[in-house]
PDB file of C-alpha atoms in Angstrom:
ATOM      1  CA  MET A   1     -11.115  36.496   0.653  1.00  0.00           C
ATOM      2  CA  SER A   2      -9.496  37.752  -2.547  1.00  0.00           C
ATOM      3  CA  ASP A   3      -7.258  40.045  -0.487  1.00  0.00           C
ATOM      4  CA  HIS A   4      -4.305  37.715  -0.113  1.00  0.00           C
ATOM      5  CA  SER A   5      -0.567  38.187   0.178  1.00  0.00           C
ATOM      6  CA  ASN A   6       1.873  36.939  -2.420  1.00  0.00           C
ATOM      7  CA  ARG A   7       5.643  36.652  -2.460  1.00  0.00           C
ATOM      8  CA  SER A   8       7.268  38.203  -5.528  1.00  0.00           C
ATOM      9  CA  LEU A   9      10.638  37.433  -7.089  1.00  0.00           C
ATOM     10  CA  ASP A  10      12.293  40.562  -5.698  1.00  0.00           C
ATOM     11  CA  GLN A  11      11.454  39.386  -2.165  1.00  0.00           C
ATOM     12  CA  ILE A  12      13.251  36.045  -2.590  1.00  0.00           C
ATOM     13  CA  LYS A  13      16.949  35.221  -2.579  1.00  0.00           C
ATOM     14  CA  VAL A  14      19.032  32.059  -2.685  1.00  0.00           C
ATOM     15  CA  GLY A  15      19.422  30.589   0.783  1.00  0.00           C
ATOM     16  CA  ASP A  16      16.082  31.829   2.102  1.00  0.00           C
ATOM     17  CA  GLU A  17      14.507  29.221   4.335  1.00  0.00           C
ATOM     18  CA  LEU A  18      10.822  28.410   4.296  1.00  0.00           C
ATOM     19  CA  PRO A  19       9.234  28.176   7.747  1.00  0.00           C
ATOM     20  CA  GLU A  20       9.305  24.660   9.154  1.00  0.00           C
ATOM     21  CA  PHE A  21       5.971  22.908   9.039  1.00  0.00           C
ATOM     22  CA  PRO A  22       5.498  20.105  11.583  1.00  0.00           C
ATOM     23  CA  TYR A  23       2.523  17.765  11.422  1.00  0.00           C
ATOM     24  CA  ASP A  24       1.423  14.739  13.436  1.00  0.00           C
ATOM     25  CA  VAL A  25       0.339  12.050  10.989  1.00  0.00           C
ATOM     26  CA  SER A  26      -2.577   9.928  12.177  1.00  0.00           C
ATOM     27  CA  ALA A  27      -4.298   6.932  10.625  1.00  0.00           C
ATOM     28  CA  THR A  28      -6.983   9.388   9.527  1.00  0.00           C
ATOM     29  CA  THR A  29      -4.352  11.492   7.719  1.00  0.00           C
ATOM     30  CA  VAL A  30      -3.180   8.445   5.772  1.00  0.00           C
ATOM     31  CA  VAL A  31      -6.636   7.087   4.968  1.00  0.00           C
ATOM     32  CA  LEU A  32      -8.046  10.493   4.022  1.00  0.00           C
ATOM     33  CA  GLY A  33      -5.027  11.075   1.777  1.00  0.00           C
ATOM     34  CA  ALA A  34      -5.562   7.722   0.054  1.00  0.00           C
ATOM     35  CA  LEU A  35      -9.266   8.476  -0.365  1.00  0.00           C
ATOM     36  CA  ALA A  36      -8.518  11.938  -1.736  1.00  0.00           C
ATOM     37  CA  THR A  37      -6.232  10.442  -4.381  1.00  0.00           C
ATOM     38  CA  ARG A  38      -8.608   7.541  -5.109  1.00  0.00           C
ATOM     39  CA  ASP A  39      -5.941   5.052  -4.085  1.00  0.00           C
ATOM     40  CA  CYS A  40      -7.515   1.821  -2.789  1.00  0.00           C
ATOM     41  CA  ARG A  41      -4.293  -0.127  -2.332  1.00  0.00           C
ATOM     42  CA  PRO A  42      -4.467  -1.773   1.107  1.00  0.00           C
ATOM     43  CA  MET A  43      -1.114  -0.577   2.450  1.00  0.00           C
ATOM     44  CA  HIS A  44      -2.734   2.859   2.790  1.00  0.00           C
ATOM     45  CA  HIS A  45      -5.701   1.737   4.911  1.00  0.00           C
ATOM     46  CA  ASP A  46      -5.128  -1.824   6.210  1.00  0.00           C
ATOM     47  CA  VAL A  47      -2.554  -2.139   9.003  1.00  0.00           C
ATOM     48  CA  ASP A  48      -2.576  -5.933   8.870  1.00  0.00           C
ATOM     49  CA  PHE A  49      -1.741  -5.877   5.140  1.00  0.00           C
ATOM     50  CA  ALA A  50       0.964  -3.239   5.592  1.00  0.00           C
ATOM     51  CA  VAL A  51       2.639  -5.188   8.395  1.00  0.00           C
ATOM     52  CA  ASN A  52       2.240  -8.758   7.187  1.00  0.00           C
ATOM     53  CA  HIS A  53       2.461  -8.314   3.422  1.00  0.00           C
ATOM     54  CA  ASN A  54       4.652  -5.255   2.943  1.00  0.00           C
ATOM     55  CA  GLY A  55       6.735  -5.909   6.039  1.00  0.00           C
ATOM     56  CA  VAL A  56       6.453  -2.350   7.341  1.00  0.00           C
ATOM     57  CA  ARG A  57       5.245  -1.134  10.706  1.00  0.00           C
ATOM     58  CA  ASN A  58       2.041   0.693   9.812  1.00  0.00           C
ATOM     59  CA  ILE A  59      -0.026   2.167   6.989  1.00  0.00           C
ATOM     60  CA  PHE A  60       1.792   4.991   5.207  1.00  0.00           C
ATOM     61  CA  LEU A  61       1.129   8.091   3.066  1.00  0.00           C
ATOM     62  CA  ASN A  62       0.848   7.435  -0.663  1.00  0.00           C
ATOM     63  CA  THR A  63       2.958   9.338  -3.166  1.00  0.00           C
ATOM     64  CA  PRO A  64       0.235  11.455  -4.868  1.00  0.00           C
ATOM     65  CA  ASN A  65      -1.024  12.675  -1.507  1.00  0.00           C
ATOM     66  CA  LEU A  66       2.509  13.424  -0.382  1.00  0.00           C
ATOM     67  CA  ALA A  67       2.929  15.462  -3.581  1.00  0.00           C
ATOM     68  CA  HIS A  68      -0.091  17.527  -2.543  1.00  0.00           C
ATOM     69  CA  TRP A  69       1.440  18.036   0.910  1.00  0.00           C
ATOM     70  CA  PHE A  70       4.550  19.470  -0.818  1.00  0.00           C
ATOM     71  CA  GLU A  71       2.435  21.715  -3.075  1.00  0.00           C
ATOM     72  CA  ARG A  72       0.497  22.993  -0.065  1.00  0.00           C
ATOM     73  CA  TYR A  73       3.724  23.642   1.903  1.00  0.00           C
ATOM     74  CA  ILE A  74       5.226  25.693  -0.925  1.00  0.00           C
ATOM     75  CA  THR A  75       2.117  27.688  -1.842  1.00  0.00           C
ATOM     76  CA  ASP A  76       1.586  28.538   1.837  1.00  0.00           C
ATOM     77  CA  TRP A  77       4.904  30.378   1.424  1.00  0.00           C
ATOM     78  CA  THR A  78       4.514  31.820  -2.103  1.00  0.00           C
ATOM     79  CA  GLY A  79       0.867  32.801  -1.770  1.00  0.00           C
ATOM     80  CA  PRO A  80      -1.821  31.819  -4.284  1.00  0.00           C
ATOM     81  CA  LYS A  81      -0.027  33.375  -7.273  1.00  0.00           C
ATOM     82  CA  GLY A  82       2.730  30.775  -6.829  1.00  0.00           C
ATOM     83  CA  ARG A  83       2.232  28.344  -9.709  1.00  0.00           C
ATOM     84  CA  PRO A  84       3.815  24.874  -9.719  1.00  0.00           C
ATOM     85  CA  GLY A  85       6.014  24.286 -12.751  1.00  0.00           C
ATOM     86  CA  ARG A  86       7.931  21.151 -11.916  1.00  0.00           C
ATOM     87  CA  MET A  87       8.334  18.871  -8.923  1.00  0.00           C
ATOM     88  CA  ASN A  88      10.860  16.041  -8.746  1.00  0.00           C
ATOM     89  CA  PHE A  89      10.540  13.625  -5.828  1.00  0.00           C
ATOM     90  CA  LYS A  90      13.102  11.134  -4.560  1.00  0.00           C
ATOM     91  CA  MET A  91      11.545   8.596  -2.265  1.00  0.00           C
ATOM     92  CA  ARG A  92      13.817   7.300   0.470  1.00  0.00           C
ATOM     93  CA  GLY A  93      11.406   6.049   3.093  1.00  0.00           C
ATOM     94  CA  SER A  94       7.760   6.081   4.091  1.00  0.00           C
ATOM     95  CA  VAL A  95       5.814   8.394   6.364  1.00  0.00           C
ATOM     96  CA  PHE A  96       3.696   6.198   8.626  1.00  0.00           C
ATOM     97  CA  ALA A  97       0.611   6.800  10.709  1.00  0.00           C
ATOM     98  CA  ASP A  98       1.762   8.033  14.142  1.00  0.00           C
ATOM     99  CA  ASP A  99       4.890   9.689  12.670  1.00  0.00           C
ATOM    100  CA  HIS A 100       5.687  13.328  13.397  1.00  0.00           C
ATOM    101  CA  MET A 101       6.659  14.694   9.977  1.00  0.00           C
ATOM    102  CA  VAL A 102       8.429  18.002   9.453  1.00  0.00           C
ATOM    103  CA  PHE A 103       8.643  19.863   6.130  1.00  0.00           C
ATOM    104  CA  ARG A 104      11.670  22.079   5.518  1.00  0.00           C
ATOM    105  CA  GLY A 105      12.652  24.048   2.448  1.00  0.00           C
ATOM    106  CA  VAL A 106      15.428  26.304   1.224  1.00  0.00           C
ATOM    107  CA  VAL A 107      15.619  28.431  -1.909  1.00  0.00           C
ATOM    108  CA  ASP A 108      18.232  27.013  -4.276  1.00  0.00           C
ATOM    109  CA  ASP A 109      17.843  29.289  -7.292  1.00  0.00           C
ATOM    110  CA  VAL A 110      15.968  32.381  -8.480  1.00  0.00           C
ATOM    111  CA  SER A 111      15.669  33.440 -12.103  1.00  0.00           C
ATOM    112  CA  GLN A 112      13.513  35.149 -14.671  1.00  0.00           C
ATOM    113  CA  ASP A 113      12.753  33.653 -18.073  1.00  0.00           C
ATOM    114  CA  GLU A 114      12.586  35.310 -21.486  1.00  0.00           C
ATOM    115  CA  HIS A 115       8.858  35.976 -21.035  1.00  0.00           C
ATOM    116  CA  GLY A 116       9.436  37.856 -17.776  1.00  0.00           C
ATOM    117  CA  CYS A 117       8.146  35.117 -15.513  1.00  0.00           C
ATOM    118  CA  GLY A 118       9.901  34.732 -12.171  1.00  0.00           C
ATOM    119  CA  TRP A 119      11.069  31.290 -11.103  1.00  0.00           C
ATOM    120  CA  VAL A 120      12.182  29.959  -7.773  1.00  0.00           C
ATOM    121  CA  THR A 121      13.724  26.536  -7.229  1.00  0.00           C
ATOM    122  CA  ILE A 122      13.260  25.196  -3.732  1.00  0.00           C
ATOM    123  CA  LYS A 123      14.791  22.126  -2.157  1.00  0.00           C
ATOM    124  CA  VAL A 124      12.167  20.676   0.132  1.00  0.00           C
ATOM    125  CA  GLU A 125      12.238  17.598   2.291  1.00  0.00           C
ATOM    126  CA  VAL A 126       9.912  15.829   4.639  1.00  0.00           C
ATOM    127  CA  ASN A 127      11.746  14.559   7.657  1.00  0.00           C
ATOM    128  CA  VAL A 128      10.835  12.024  10.359  1.00  0.00           C
ATOM    129  CA  GLU A 129      13.038  11.645  13.442  1.00  0.00           C
ATOM    130  CA  GLY A 130      15.983  13.252  11.681  1.00  0.00           C
ATOM    131  CA  ASN A 131      15.700  11.183   8.504  1.00  0.00           C
ATOM    132  CA  THR A 132      14.667  12.510   5.099  1.00  0.00           C
ATOM    133  CA  MET A 133      11.797  10.364   3.845  1.00  0.00           C
ATOM    134  CA  THR A 134      11.184  12.229   0.593  1.00  0.00           C
ATOM    135  CA  ALA A 135      13.215  15.008  -0.995  1.00  0.00           C
ATOM    136  CA  CYS A 136      11.693  17.280  -3.604  1.00  0.00           C
ATOM    137  CA  ASP A 137      13.232  19.762  -6.017  1.00  0.00           C
ATOM    138  CA  ALA A 138      10.405  22.137  -6.830  1.00  0.00           C
ATOM    139  CA  ARG A 139      10.335  24.877  -9.496  1.00  0.00           C
ATOM    140  CA  PHE A 140       7.527  27.365  -8.924  1.00  0.00           C
ATOM    141  CA  ALA A 141       6.638  30.524 -10.812  1.00  0.00           C
ATOM    142  CA  VAL A 142       6.159  33.699  -8.788  1.00  0.00           C
ATOM    143  CA  PRO A 143       5.090  37.236  -9.752  1.00  0.00           C
ATOM    144  CA  THR A 144       7.451  39.866 -11.139  1.00  0.00           C
ATOM    145  CA  GLY A 145       6.873  43.381 -12.358  1.00  0.00           C
ATOM    146  CA  GLU A 146       6.476  42.007 -15.895  1.00  0.00           C
ATOM    147  CA  VAL A 147       4.317  38.981 -15.081  1.00  0.00           C
ATOM    148  CA  GLU A 148       2.137  39.923 -12.148  1.00  0.00           C
ATOM    149  CA  ASN A 149       0.190  36.658 -12.215  1.00  0.00           C
ATOM    150  CA  PRO A 150       1.996  33.493 -13.426  1.00  0.00           C
ATOM    151  CA  TRP A 151      -1.350  31.690 -13.790  1.00  0.00           C
ATOM    152  CA  SER A 152      -2.114  34.014 -16.716  1.00  0.00           C
ATOM    153  CA  LEU A 153       0.682  32.517 -18.834  1.00  0.00           C
ATOM    154  CA  ARG A 154      -0.420  30.172 -21.594  1.00  0.00           C
ATOM    155  CA  GLY A 155       1.154  28.175 -24.406  1.00  0.00           C
ATOM    156  CA  ASP A 156       4.779  28.894 -25.198  1.00  0.00           C
ATOM    157  CA  ALA A 157       4.925  31.709 -22.632  1.00  0.00           C
ATOM    158  CA  TRP A 158       4.732  29.053 -19.879  1.00  0.00           C
ATOM    159  CA  GLN A 159       8.155  27.445 -19.552  1.00  0.00           C
ATOM    160  CA  PRO A 160       8.096  24.995 -16.628  1.00  0.00           C
TER     161      PRO A 160
ATOM    162  CA  MET B   1      16.283 -13.211 -16.195  1.00  0.00           C
ATOM    163  CA  SER B   2      19.196 -11.662 -18.119  1.00  0.00           C
ATOM    164  CA  GLU B   3      17.402 -11.450 -21.500  1.00  0.00           C
ATOM    165  CA  LEU B   4      14.790  -8.751 -21.692  1.00  0.00           C
ATOM    166  CA  PRO B   5      11.660 -10.525 -22.967  1.00  0.00           C
ATOM    167  CA  GLN B   6      10.761  -9.681 -26.554  1.00  0.00           C
ATOM    168  CA  VAL B   7       7.328  -8.467 -25.514  1.00  0.00           C
ATOM    169  CA  VAL B   8       8.878  -5.924 -23.139  1.00  0.00           C
ATOM    170  CA  GLN B   9      11.325  -4.785 -25.811  1.00  0.00           C
ATOM    171  CA  SER B  10       8.356  -4.194 -28.105  1.00  0.00           C
ATOM    172  CA  TRP B  11       6.789  -1.825 -25.553  1.00  0.00           C
ATOM    173  CA  ILE B  12       9.777   0.534 -25.318  1.00  0.00           C
ATOM    174  CA  GLY B  13       9.084   3.917 -26.886  1.00  0.00           C
ATOM    175  CA  LYS B  14       5.495   3.029 -27.818  1.00  0.00           C
ATOM    176  CA  LYS B  15       2.320   4.832 -26.741  1.00  0.00           C
ATOM    177  CA  ARG B  16       0.318   2.396 -24.590  1.00  0.00           C
ATOM    178  CA  HIS B  17      -2.844   2.278 -22.499  1.00  0.00           C
ATOM    179  CA  GLU B  18      -4.367   5.485 -23.868  1.00  0.00           C
ATOM    180  CA  GLU B  19      -7.492   6.081 -21.801  1.00  0.00           C
ATOM    181  CA  VAL B  20      -9.869   8.872 -20.887  1.00  0.00           C
ATOM    182  CA  GLY B  21     -10.730   9.318 -17.208  1.00  0.00           C
ATOM    183  CA  GLU B  22     -14.028   7.768 -16.155  1.00  0.00           C
ATOM    184  CA  PHE B  23     -15.495  10.957 -14.682  1.00  0.00           C
ATOM    185  CA  ASP B  24     -15.396  14.741 -14.927  1.00  0.00           C
ATOM    186  CA  VAL B  25     -13.002  16.844 -12.885  1.00  0.00           C
ATOM    187  CA  GLU B  26     -15.177  18.146 -10.081  1.00  0.00           C
ATOM    188  CA  ARG B  27     -14.847  20.526  -7.202  1.00  0.00           C
ATOM    189  CA  GLY B  28     -16.125  18.234  -4.446  1.00  0.00           C
ATOM    190  CA  PHE B  29     -13.161  15.985  -4.988  1.00  0.00           C
ATOM    191  CA  VAL B  30     -10.807  18.953  -5.146  1.00  0.00           C
ATOM    192  CA  LEU B  31     -12.032  20.127  -1.749  1.00  0.00           C
ATOM    193  CA  THR B  32     -11.694  16.610  -0.292  1.00  0.00           C
ATOM    194  CA  ALA B  33      -8.093  16.574  -1.478  1.00  0.00           C
ATOM    195  CA  CYS B  34      -7.394  20.077  -0.137  1.00  0.00           C
ATOM    196  CA  SER B  35      -8.949  19.073   3.170  1.00  0.00           C
ATOM    197  CA  SER B  36      -6.711  15.990   3.361  1.00  0.00           C
ATOM    198  CA  VAL B  37      -3.584  18.175   3.430  1.00  0.00           C
ATOM    199  CA  GLU B  38      -5.192  21.249   5.034  1.00  0.00           C
ATOM    200  CA  ASN B  39      -4.517  23.262   1.876  1.00  0.00           C
ATOM    201  CA  GLY B  40      -6.224  26.618   2.375  1.00  0.00           C
ATOM    202  CA  ASN B  41      -5.047  28.157  -0.914  1.00  0.00           C
ATOM    203  CA  PRO B  42      -7.954  30.496  -1.815  1.00  0.00           C
ATOM    204  CA  ILE B  43      -7.795  29.643  -5.530  1.00  0.00           C
ATOM    205  CA  TYR B  44      -9.413  26.324  -4.569  1.00  0.00           C
ATOM    206  CA  TRP B  45     -11.877  27.604  -1.957  1.00  0.00           C
ATOM    207  CA  ASP B  46     -12.920  31.146  -2.911  1.00  0.00           C
ATOM    208  CA  GLU B  47     -14.702  31.857  -6.181  1.00  0.00           C
ATOM    209  CA  GLU B  48     -13.694  35.521  -6.344  1.00  0.00           C
ATOM    210  CA  THR B  49     -10.012  34.646  -5.950  1.00  0.00           C
ATOM    211  CA  ALA B  50     -10.341  31.803  -8.461  1.00  0.00           C
ATOM    212  CA  ASN B  51     -11.931  34.171 -10.984  1.00  0.00           C
ATOM    213  CA  ASP B  52      -9.240  36.791 -10.354  1.00  0.00           C
ATOM    214  CA  LEU B  53      -6.200  34.531 -10.559  1.00  0.00           C
ATOM    215  CA  THR B  54      -7.030  31.358 -12.460  1.00  0.00           C
ATOM    216  CA  ASP B  55     -10.015  32.375 -14.586  1.00  0.00           C
ATOM    217  CA  GLY B  56     -12.318  30.123 -12.542  1.00  0.00           C
ATOM    218  CA  PHE B  57     -11.830  27.133 -10.288  1.00  0.00           C
ATOM    219  CA  ILE B  58      -9.017  24.738 -11.177  1.00  0.00           C
ATOM    220  CA  ALA B  59      -7.719  21.544  -9.566  1.00  0.00           C
ATOM    221  CA  PRO B  60      -4.424  21.447  -7.653  1.00  0.00           C
ATOM    222  CA  PRO B  61      -1.823  20.426 -10.252  1.00  0.00           C
ATOM    223  CA  THR B  62      -0.527  17.616  -8.028  1.00  0.00           C
ATOM    224  CA  MET B  63      -3.976  15.962  -8.262  1.00  0.00           C
ATOM    225  CA  ILE B  64      -3.379  15.126 -11.935  1.00  0.00           C
ATOM    226  CA  SER B  65      -3.299  11.337 -11.557  1.00  0.00           C
ATOM    227  CA  VAL B  66      -6.588  11.385  -9.626  1.00  0.00           C
ATOM    228  CA  TRP B  67      -8.564  12.207 -12.772  1.00  0.00           C
ATOM    229  CA  CYS B  68      -7.329   9.134 -14.632  1.00  0.00           C
ATOM    230  CA  ARG B  69      -7.401   6.553 -11.858  1.00  0.00           C
ATOM    231  CA  PRO B  70     -10.157   4.066 -12.728  1.00  0.00           C
ATOM    232  CA  HIS B  71     -12.834   3.103 -10.262  1.00  0.00           C
ATOM    233  CA  ILE B  72     -11.866  -0.096  -8.494  1.00  0.00           C
ATOM    234  CA  TRP B  73     -15.157  -1.567  -9.737  1.00  0.00           C
ATOM    235  CA  ALA B  74     -17.335  -0.571 -12.665  1.00  0.00           C
ATOM    236  CA  PRO B  75     -20.260  -2.394 -14.288  1.00  0.00           C
ATOM    237  CA  TRP B  76     -18.494  -2.656 -17.655  1.00  0.00           C
ATOM    238  CA  ARG B  77     -15.285  -4.130 -16.262  1.00  0.00           C
ATOM    239  CA  HIS B  78     -14.669  -7.686 -15.063  1.00  0.00           C
ATOM    240  CA  GLU B  79     -11.354  -7.079 -13.350  1.00  0.00           C
ATOM    241  CA  GLU B  80     -10.026  -4.549 -10.868  1.00  0.00           C
ATOM    242  CA  GLY B  81      -9.335  -1.139 -12.376  1.00  0.00           C
ATOM    243  CA  LEU B  82      -5.628  -0.280 -12.252  1.00  0.00           C
ATOM    244  CA  SER B  83      -3.772   2.937 -12.911  1.00  0.00           C
ATOM    245  CA  LEU B  84      -0.266   2.955 -14.374  1.00  0.00           C
ATOM    246  CA  LYS B  85      -0.916  -0.328 -16.160  1.00  0.00           C
ATOM    247  CA  THR B  86       2.522  -0.402 -17.758  1.00  0.00           C
ATOM    248  CA  HIS B  87       3.989  -0.797 -14.276  1.00  0.00           C
ATOM    249  CA  PHE B  88       1.811  -3.864 -13.641  1.00  0.00           C
ATOM    250  CA  ASP B  89       2.517  -5.242 -17.142  1.00  0.00           C
ATOM    251  CA  LEU B  90       6.219  -5.073 -16.340  1.00  0.00           C
ATOM    252  CA  LYS B  91       5.825  -6.806 -13.000  1.00  0.00           C
ATOM    253  CA  GLU B  92       4.047  -9.670 -14.723  1.00  0.00           C
ATOM    254  CA  ALA B  93       6.259  -9.927 -17.805  1.00  0.00           C
ATOM    255  CA  LEU B  94       9.486  -9.736 -15.807  1.00  0.00           C
ATOM    256  CA  GLU B  95       8.175 -12.013 -13.034  1.00  0.00           C
ATOM    257  CA  THR B  96       8.984  -9.469 -10.344  1.00  0.00           C
ATOM    258  CA  PRO B  97       6.158  -9.681  -7.808  1.00  0.00           C
ATOM    259  CA  GLU B  98       7.371  -6.692  -5.790  1.00  0.00           C
ATOM    260  CA  ALA B  99       7.997  -3.175  -7.022  1.00  0.00           C
ATOM    261  CA  ILE B 100       8.765   0.218  -5.562  1.00  0.00           C
ATOM    262  CA  MET B 101       8.773   3.720  -7.025  1.00  0.00           C
ATOM    263  CA  SER B 102      12.106   5.433  -6.490  1.00  0.00           C
ATOM    264  CA  SER B 103      11.398   8.809  -8.067  1.00  0.00           C
ATOM    265  CA  ASP B 104       8.552  10.754  -9.601  1.00  0.00           C
ATOM    266  CA  GLU B 105       8.826  13.972 -11.606  1.00  0.00           C
ATOM    267  CA  LEU B 106       5.781  16.067 -12.491  1.00  0.00           C
ATOM    268  CA  ILE B 107       5.957  18.839 -15.101  1.00  0.00           C
ATOM    269  CA  PHE B 108       2.826  20.964 -15.182  1.00  0.00           C
ATOM    270  CA  TYR B 109       1.379  22.787 -18.174  1.00  0.00           C
ATOM    271  CA  GLU B 110      -2.206  24.028 -18.618  1.00  0.00           C
ATOM    272  CA  PRO B 111      -4.351  24.041 -15.455  1.00  0.00           C
ATOM    273  CA  VAL B 112      -6.991  21.320 -15.038  1.00  0.00           C
ATOM    274  CA  ARG B 113     -10.470  22.873 -14.984  1.00  0.00           C
ATOM    275  CA  MET B 114     -13.797  21.791 -13.538  1.00  0.00           C
ATOM    276  CA  GLY B 115     -15.942  19.701 -15.872  1.00  0.00           C
ATOM    277  CA  GLU B 116     -13.039  18.519 -18.022  1.00  0.00           C
ATOM    278  CA  ARG B 117     -12.075  14.928 -18.721  1.00  0.00           C
ATOM    279  CA  VAL B 118      -8.403  14.023 -18.651  1.00  0.00           C
ATOM    280  CA  ARG B 119      -6.844  11.656 -21.175  1.00  0.00           C
ATOM    281  CA  GLN B 120      -3.584   9.869 -20.454  1.00  0.00           C
ATOM    282  CA  TYR B 121      -1.221   7.473 -22.161  1.00  0.00           C
ATOM    283  CA  GLN B 122       1.978   5.826 -21.059  1.00  0.00           C
ATOM    284  CA  VAL B 123       5.351   5.265 -22.713  1.00  0.00           C
ATOM    285  CA  LEU B 124       7.905   2.796 -21.387  1.00  0.00           C
ATOM    286  CA  GLU B 125      11.182   4.673 -21.812  1.00  0.00           C
ATOM    287  CA  SER B 126      13.730   2.117 -20.630  1.00  0.00           C
ATOM    288  CA  VAL B 127      14.345  -1.083 -18.675  1.00  0.00           C
ATOM    289  CA  SER B 128      17.726  -1.806 -17.105  1.00  0.00           C
ATOM    290  CA  ASP B 129      19.763  -4.973 -17.103  1.00  0.00           C
ATOM    291  CA  PRO B 130      19.178  -7.133 -14.009  1.00  0.00           C
ATOM    292  CA  LYS B 131      20.458  -5.532 -10.806  1.00  0.00           C
ATOM    293  CA  THR B 132      20.694  -6.729  -7.236  1.00  0.00           C
ATOM    294  CA  THR B 133      19.958  -4.255  -4.462  1.00  0.00           C
ATOM    295  CA  GLY B 134      19.227  -4.604  -0.760  1.00  0.00           C
ATOM    296  CA  LEU B 135      15.630  -5.344  -1.693  1.00  0.00           C
ATOM    297  CA  GLY B 136      16.296  -8.199  -4.097  1.00  0.00           C
ATOM    298  CA  THR B 137      17.143  -8.828  -7.742  1.00  0.00           C
ATOM    299  CA  GLY B 138      15.183  -7.209 -10.522  1.00  0.00           C
ATOM    300  CA  ARG B 139      15.212  -4.388 -13.023  1.00  0.00           C
ATOM    301  CA  PHE B 140      14.811  -0.639 -12.918  1.00  0.00           C
ATOM    302  CA  TRP B 141      12.359   0.919 -15.349  1.00  0.00           C
ATOM    303  CA  ASN B 142      11.321   4.396 -16.455  1.00  0.00           C
ATOM    304  CA  ILE B 143       7.768   5.166 -17.511  1.00  0.00           C
ATOM    305  CA  GLU B 144       6.434   8.490 -18.796  1.00  0.00           C
ATOM    306  CA  VAL B 145       2.760   9.345 -18.455  1.00  0.00           C
ATOM    307  CA  TYR B 146       1.314  12.074 -20.680  1.00  0.00           C
ATOM    308  CA  TYR B 147      -1.847  13.841 -19.542  1.00  0.00           C
ATOM    309  CA  GLU B 148      -3.951  16.111 -21.743  1.00  0.00           C
ATOM    310  CA  ASN B 149      -7.485  17.447 -21.869  1.00  0.00           C
ATOM    311  CA  LEU B 150      -9.958  16.553 -24.601  1.00  0.00           C
ATOM    312  CA  ARG B 151      -9.040  19.755 -26.466  1.00  0.00           C
ATOM    313  CA  GLY B 152      -5.574  18.257 -26.866  1.00  0.00           C
ATOM    314  CA  GLU B 153      -3.896  20.720 -24.512  1.00  0.00           C
ATOM    315  CA  LYS B 154      -0.953  19.301 -22.593  1.00  0.00           C
ATOM    316  CA  LEU B 155      -1.643  19.203 -18.847  1.00  0.00           C
ATOM    317  CA  CYS B 156       1.252  17.304 -17.338  1.00  0.00           C
ATOM    318  CA  ILE B 157       4.101  14.930 -18.058  1.00  0.00           C
ATOM    319  CA  GLU B 158       4.938  12.520 -15.262  1.00  0.00           C
ATOM    320  CA  LYS B 159       8.247  10.628 -15.235  1.00  0.00           C
ATOM    321  CA  ILE B 160       8.253   7.644 -12.918  1.00  0.00           C
ATOM    322  CA  ALA B 161      11.245   5.488 -12.012  1.00  0.00           C
ATOM    323  CA  GLY B 162      10.531   2.100 -10.484  1.00  0.00           C
ATOM    324  CA  PHE B 163      12.347  -1.041  -9.440  1.00  0.00           C
ATOM    325  CA  GLY B 164      10.640  -4.407  -9.816  1.00  0.00           C
ATOM    326  CA  TYR B 165      12.245  -7.275  -7.927  1.00  0.00           C
ATOM    327  CA  ARG B 166      11.974 -10.695  -6.337  1.00  0.00           C
ATOM    328  CA  ARG B 167      12.697 -10.851  -2.642  1.00  0.00           C
ATOM    329  CA  ASP B 168      13.678 -14.541  -2.790  1.00  0.00           C
ATOM    330  CA  ALA B 169      16.344 -13.832  -5.415  1.00  0.00           C
ATOM    331  CA  LYS B 170      18.401 -11.817  -2.943  1.00  0.00           C
TER     332      LYS B 170
END
């Protein structure tokens, strides 16, 4: 299982698009995500509370779990050497149980820092019925000739 | 509502709610989280890959808040355990029963490793003047959460922007 493919900086250019990732969100998706992030707030498991207290139409994904969805989407593309440096989310709407969500991403910047680490900035969004529910600017480290494994960087050599 | 209460002013820029997570970082929870998003990254599932790339199993960086979220009930506590307490303090002090998060930035440093405990503290960075939006009237606030391990190594800084409001003040 250690034989895995990784995307290196020289294989990436501005404008590259990540493959679309569609996913049908079920009540189980939402509840499992809340459980996995230890989030007991009722709008993530109780439809009656979500509808009658929050005034929305169903239970919806919580933010920490959505962050993990974004991480998973990006590292599916970078390979396991892709190391998250920074993720900035703008929340515009909720992803509800029974939604069909679609992740899309495009490379916005590529660079190499003074320590030789490769960096890629990706604009990612999760979309439901043509509307962006959350947008994320993500900065991930990827391998270069000088830094073959970004996870090996420690201390001041890691510049997220 | 125009004057920012003195107690809230006194919180700005101060380290608050420093707490150590109630349990060790552990792999069973990591796998539950990976399963929830169908994350097949081998650094979380395969020991050989984890040893090769990350010097042993680590937790997904985006799980950082999980390790500091208190149990909803614990025998030593007489009220519900809450994470991001500064957010709830603000809701109460500013009398804004509703609140939403508008943005969240995570900056990751050292990886979180199995068996560690995570310490966090919060700093209220700013609170806006009263604003009226489509949701109601309230204030925007910015909170930073600092996460570190018990060796004092920085793990993550989280920057959260929220808006607390009253619906009936619309």
